[in-house]
GROMACS .gro file of C-alpha atoms in nm:
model
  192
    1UNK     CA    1  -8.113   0.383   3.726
    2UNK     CA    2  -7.946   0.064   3.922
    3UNK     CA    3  -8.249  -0.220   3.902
    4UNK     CA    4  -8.324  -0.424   4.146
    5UNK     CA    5  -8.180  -0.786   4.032
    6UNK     CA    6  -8.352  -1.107   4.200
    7UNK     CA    7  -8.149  -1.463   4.179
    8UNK     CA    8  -8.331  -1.745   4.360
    9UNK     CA    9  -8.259  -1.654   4.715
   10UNK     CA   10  -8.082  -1.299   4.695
   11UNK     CA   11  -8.256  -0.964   4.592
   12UNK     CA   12  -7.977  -0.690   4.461
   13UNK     CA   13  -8.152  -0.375   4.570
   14UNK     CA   14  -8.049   0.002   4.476
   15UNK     CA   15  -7.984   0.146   4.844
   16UNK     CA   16  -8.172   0.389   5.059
   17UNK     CA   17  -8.084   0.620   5.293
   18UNK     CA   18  -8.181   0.356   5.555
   19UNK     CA   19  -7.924   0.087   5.443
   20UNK     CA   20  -7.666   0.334   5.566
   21UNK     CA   21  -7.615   0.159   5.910
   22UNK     CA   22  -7.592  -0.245   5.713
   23UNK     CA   23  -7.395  -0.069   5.432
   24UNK     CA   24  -7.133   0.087   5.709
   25UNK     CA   25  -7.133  -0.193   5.944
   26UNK     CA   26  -7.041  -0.468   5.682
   27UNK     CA   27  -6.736  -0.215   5.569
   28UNK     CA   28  -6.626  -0.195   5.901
   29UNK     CA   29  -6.589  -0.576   6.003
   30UNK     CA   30  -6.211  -0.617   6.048
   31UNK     CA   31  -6.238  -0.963   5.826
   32UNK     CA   32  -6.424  -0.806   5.508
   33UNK     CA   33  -6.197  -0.548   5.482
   34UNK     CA   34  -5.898  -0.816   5.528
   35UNK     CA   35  -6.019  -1.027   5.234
   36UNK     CA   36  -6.135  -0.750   5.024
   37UNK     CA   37  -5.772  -0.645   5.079
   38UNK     CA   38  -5.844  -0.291   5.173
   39UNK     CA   39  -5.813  -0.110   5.477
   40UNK     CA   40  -6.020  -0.093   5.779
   41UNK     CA   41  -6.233   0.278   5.702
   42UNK     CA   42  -6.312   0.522   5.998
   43UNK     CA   43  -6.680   0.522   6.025
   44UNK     CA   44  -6.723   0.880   5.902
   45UNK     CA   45  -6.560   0.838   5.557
   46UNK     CA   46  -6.773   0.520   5.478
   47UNK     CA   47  -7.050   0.691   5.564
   48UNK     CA   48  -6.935   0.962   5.314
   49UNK     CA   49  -6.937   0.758   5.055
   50UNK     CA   50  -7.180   0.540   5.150
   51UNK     CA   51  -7.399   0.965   5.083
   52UNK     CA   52  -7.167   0.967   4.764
   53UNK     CA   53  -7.337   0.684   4.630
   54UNK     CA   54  -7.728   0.811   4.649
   55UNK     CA   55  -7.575   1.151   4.568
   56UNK     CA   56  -7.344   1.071   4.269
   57UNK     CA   57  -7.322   0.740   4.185
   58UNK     CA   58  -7.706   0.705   4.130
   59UNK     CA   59  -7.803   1.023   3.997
   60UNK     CA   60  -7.504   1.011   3.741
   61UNK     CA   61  -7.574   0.641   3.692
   62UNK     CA   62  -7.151   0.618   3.721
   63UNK     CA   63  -7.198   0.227   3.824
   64UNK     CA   64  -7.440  -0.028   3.942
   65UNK     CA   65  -7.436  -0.079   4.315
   66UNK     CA   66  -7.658  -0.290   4.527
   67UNK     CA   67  -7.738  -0.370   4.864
   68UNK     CA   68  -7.780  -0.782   4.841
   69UNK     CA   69  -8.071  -0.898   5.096
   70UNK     CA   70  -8.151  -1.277   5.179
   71UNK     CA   71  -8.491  -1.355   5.369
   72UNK     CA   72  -8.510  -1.016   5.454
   73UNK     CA   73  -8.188  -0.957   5.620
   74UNK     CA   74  -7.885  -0.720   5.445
   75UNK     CA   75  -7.594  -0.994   5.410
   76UNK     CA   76  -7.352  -0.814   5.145
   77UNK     CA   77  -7.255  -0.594   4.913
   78UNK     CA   78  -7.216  -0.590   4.487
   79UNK     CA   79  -7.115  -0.359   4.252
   80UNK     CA   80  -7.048  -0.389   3.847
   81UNK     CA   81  -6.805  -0.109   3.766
   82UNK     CA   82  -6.584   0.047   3.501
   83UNK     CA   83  -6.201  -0.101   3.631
   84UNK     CA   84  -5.924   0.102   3.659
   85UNK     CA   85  -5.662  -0.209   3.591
   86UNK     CA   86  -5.791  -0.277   3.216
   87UNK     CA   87  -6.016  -0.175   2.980
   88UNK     CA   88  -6.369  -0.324   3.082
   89UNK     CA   89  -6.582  -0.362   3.423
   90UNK     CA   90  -6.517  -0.536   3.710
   91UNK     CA   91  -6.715  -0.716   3.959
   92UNK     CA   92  -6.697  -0.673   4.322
   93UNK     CA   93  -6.883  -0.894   4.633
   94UNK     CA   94  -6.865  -0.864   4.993
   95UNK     CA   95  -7.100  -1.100   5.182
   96UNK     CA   96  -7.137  -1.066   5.577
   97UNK     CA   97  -6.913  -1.315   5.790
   98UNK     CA   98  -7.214  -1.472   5.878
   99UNK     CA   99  -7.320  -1.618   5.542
  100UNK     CA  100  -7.001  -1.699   5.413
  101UNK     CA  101  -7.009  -2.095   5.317
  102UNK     CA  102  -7.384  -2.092   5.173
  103UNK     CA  103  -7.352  -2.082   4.824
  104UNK     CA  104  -7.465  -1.709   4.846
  105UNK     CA  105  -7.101  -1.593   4.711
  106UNK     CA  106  -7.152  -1.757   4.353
  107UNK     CA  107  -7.509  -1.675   4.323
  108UNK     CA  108  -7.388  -1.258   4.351
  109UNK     CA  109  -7.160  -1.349   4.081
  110UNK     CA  110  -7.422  -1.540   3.874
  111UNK     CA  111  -7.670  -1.269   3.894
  112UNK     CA  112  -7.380  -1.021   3.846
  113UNK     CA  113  -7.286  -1.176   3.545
  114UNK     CA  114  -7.611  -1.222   3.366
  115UNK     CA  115  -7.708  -0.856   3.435
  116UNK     CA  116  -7.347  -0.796   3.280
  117UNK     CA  117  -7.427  -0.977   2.955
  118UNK     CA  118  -7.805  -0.922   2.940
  119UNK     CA  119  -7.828  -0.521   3.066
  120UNK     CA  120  -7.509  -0.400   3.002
  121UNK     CA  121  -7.412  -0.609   2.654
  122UNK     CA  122  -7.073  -0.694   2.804
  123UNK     CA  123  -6.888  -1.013   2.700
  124UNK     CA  124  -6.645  -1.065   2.989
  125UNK     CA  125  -6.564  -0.950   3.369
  126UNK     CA  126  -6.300  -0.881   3.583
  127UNK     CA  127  -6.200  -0.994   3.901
  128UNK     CA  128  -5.931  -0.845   4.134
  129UNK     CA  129  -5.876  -1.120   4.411
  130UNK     CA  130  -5.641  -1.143   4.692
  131UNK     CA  131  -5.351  -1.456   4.648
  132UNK     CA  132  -5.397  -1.526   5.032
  133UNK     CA  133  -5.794  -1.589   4.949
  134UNK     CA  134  -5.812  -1.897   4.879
  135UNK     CA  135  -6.192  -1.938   4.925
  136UNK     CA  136  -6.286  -1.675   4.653
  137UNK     CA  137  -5.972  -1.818   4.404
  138UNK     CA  138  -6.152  -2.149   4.459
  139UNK     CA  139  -6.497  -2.022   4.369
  140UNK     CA  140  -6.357  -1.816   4.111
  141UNK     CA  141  -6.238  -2.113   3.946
  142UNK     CA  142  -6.561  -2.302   3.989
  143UNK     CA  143  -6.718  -2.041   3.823
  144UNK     CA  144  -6.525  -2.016   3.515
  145UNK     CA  145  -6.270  -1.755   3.584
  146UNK     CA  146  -5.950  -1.761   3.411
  147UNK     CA  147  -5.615  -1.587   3.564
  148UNK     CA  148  -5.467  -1.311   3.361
  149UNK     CA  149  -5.206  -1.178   3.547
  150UNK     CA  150  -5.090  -1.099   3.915
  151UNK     CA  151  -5.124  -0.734   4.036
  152UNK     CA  152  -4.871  -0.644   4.286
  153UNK     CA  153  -4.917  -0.336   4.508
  154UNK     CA  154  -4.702  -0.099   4.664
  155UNK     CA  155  -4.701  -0.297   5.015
  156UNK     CA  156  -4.611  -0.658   4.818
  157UNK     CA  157  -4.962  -0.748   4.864
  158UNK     CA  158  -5.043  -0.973   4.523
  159UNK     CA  159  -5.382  -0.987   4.431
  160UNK     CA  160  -5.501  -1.170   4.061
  161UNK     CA  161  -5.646  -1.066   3.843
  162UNK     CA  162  -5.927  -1.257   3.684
  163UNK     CA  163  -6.159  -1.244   3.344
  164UNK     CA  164  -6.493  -1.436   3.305
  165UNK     CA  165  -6.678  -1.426   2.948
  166UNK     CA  166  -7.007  -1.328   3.085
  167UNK     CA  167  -7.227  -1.632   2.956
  168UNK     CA  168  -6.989  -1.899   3.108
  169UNK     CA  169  -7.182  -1.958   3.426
  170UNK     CA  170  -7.499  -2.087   3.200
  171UNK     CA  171  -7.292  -2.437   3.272
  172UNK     CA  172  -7.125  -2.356   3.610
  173UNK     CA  173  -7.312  -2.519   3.877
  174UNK     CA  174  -7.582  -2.354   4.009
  175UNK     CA  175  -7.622  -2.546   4.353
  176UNK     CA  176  -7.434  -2.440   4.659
  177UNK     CA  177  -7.079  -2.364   4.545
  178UNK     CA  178  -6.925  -2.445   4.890
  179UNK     CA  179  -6.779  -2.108   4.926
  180UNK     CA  180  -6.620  -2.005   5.225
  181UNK     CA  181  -6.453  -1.650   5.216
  182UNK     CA  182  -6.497  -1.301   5.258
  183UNK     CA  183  -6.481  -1.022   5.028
  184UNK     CA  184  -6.302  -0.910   4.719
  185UNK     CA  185  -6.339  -0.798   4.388
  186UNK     CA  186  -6.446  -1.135   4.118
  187UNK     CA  187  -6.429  -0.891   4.193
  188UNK     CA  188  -6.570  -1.178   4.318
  189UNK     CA  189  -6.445  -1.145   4.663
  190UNK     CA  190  -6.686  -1.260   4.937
  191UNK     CA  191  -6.737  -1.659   4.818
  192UNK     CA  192  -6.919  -1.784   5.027
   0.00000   0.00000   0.00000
């Protein structure tokens, strides 16, 4: 079962059938799904797999997925996944518009990480992040992430990919990290 995770202002928590409106809403904001370099969704399908994941993902215990909460209010998304690109997992953040710049991207990524190394025994993470994000590259870097080669899909879109050894944020800076940006997979997409 997906734990709930707790970093010093952000609780990770497995979600409910009543997240389904934050988890929807987030995944529908026209700048998220630009950084996170997806398409915008129609609202039925993300709430089909926004079922998928208390149906499937959970029970099945496929991947980790949390809703992330600050002061009581939903502000973003994280998952810690098996990738498709490489052999290993990947993480992925999406934080809310609204609390991008407050440090509250690298904290996900912290806590990401040290659930990585300390749950899941993994040495290193991936991180699929757009070229044109420039917030998330920068935070990415802060944290330790090291490029290991550019993706490029079928539209010309580039997005890098990036590999973290799980302990290496022990000396990162754990204070605000500045942050700006939306979403992504570091998959540490939403810096901020």
């Amino acid at each position: 079962m997906t734990p709930v995770l707790r970093t010093e202002r952000l609780e990770f928590l497995p979600y409910r059938p009543e997240h389904e409106d934050h988890f929807v809403a987030l995944l529908r904001d026209e700048e998220v799904c630009r950084w996170m370099g997806q398409e915008l969704v129609p609202e039925p399908q993300l709430r089909e797999v926004f079922r998928a994941i208390l149906t499937d993902v959970y029970p099945t215990r496929r991947f980790d997925v949390w809703g992330l909460w600050h002061a009581g209010a939903y502000v973003g998304h994280a998952e810690v996944k098996p990738t498709g690109n490489v052999d290993g997992h990947e993480l992925i953040t999406a934080l809310a518009p609204a609390y991008w710049g407050r440090g509250l991207g690298g904290e996900t990524v912290r806590g990401l990480l040290r659930y990585a190394a300390d749950t899941l025994g993994l040495s290193e993470a991936y991180g699929m992040v757009g070229a044109g994000n420039t917030a998330s590259l920068a935070l990415c870097r802060r944290l330790g992430f090291r490029h290991v080669r550019d993706v490029v899909g079928d539209d010309g879109s580039v997005t890098k990919m990036l590999v973290i050894p799980t302990g290496s944020t022990e000396s990162a800076s754990t204070g605000a990290d500045g942050g700006a940006g939306a979403a992504g997979t570091a998959s540490a997409g939403n810096a901020g």
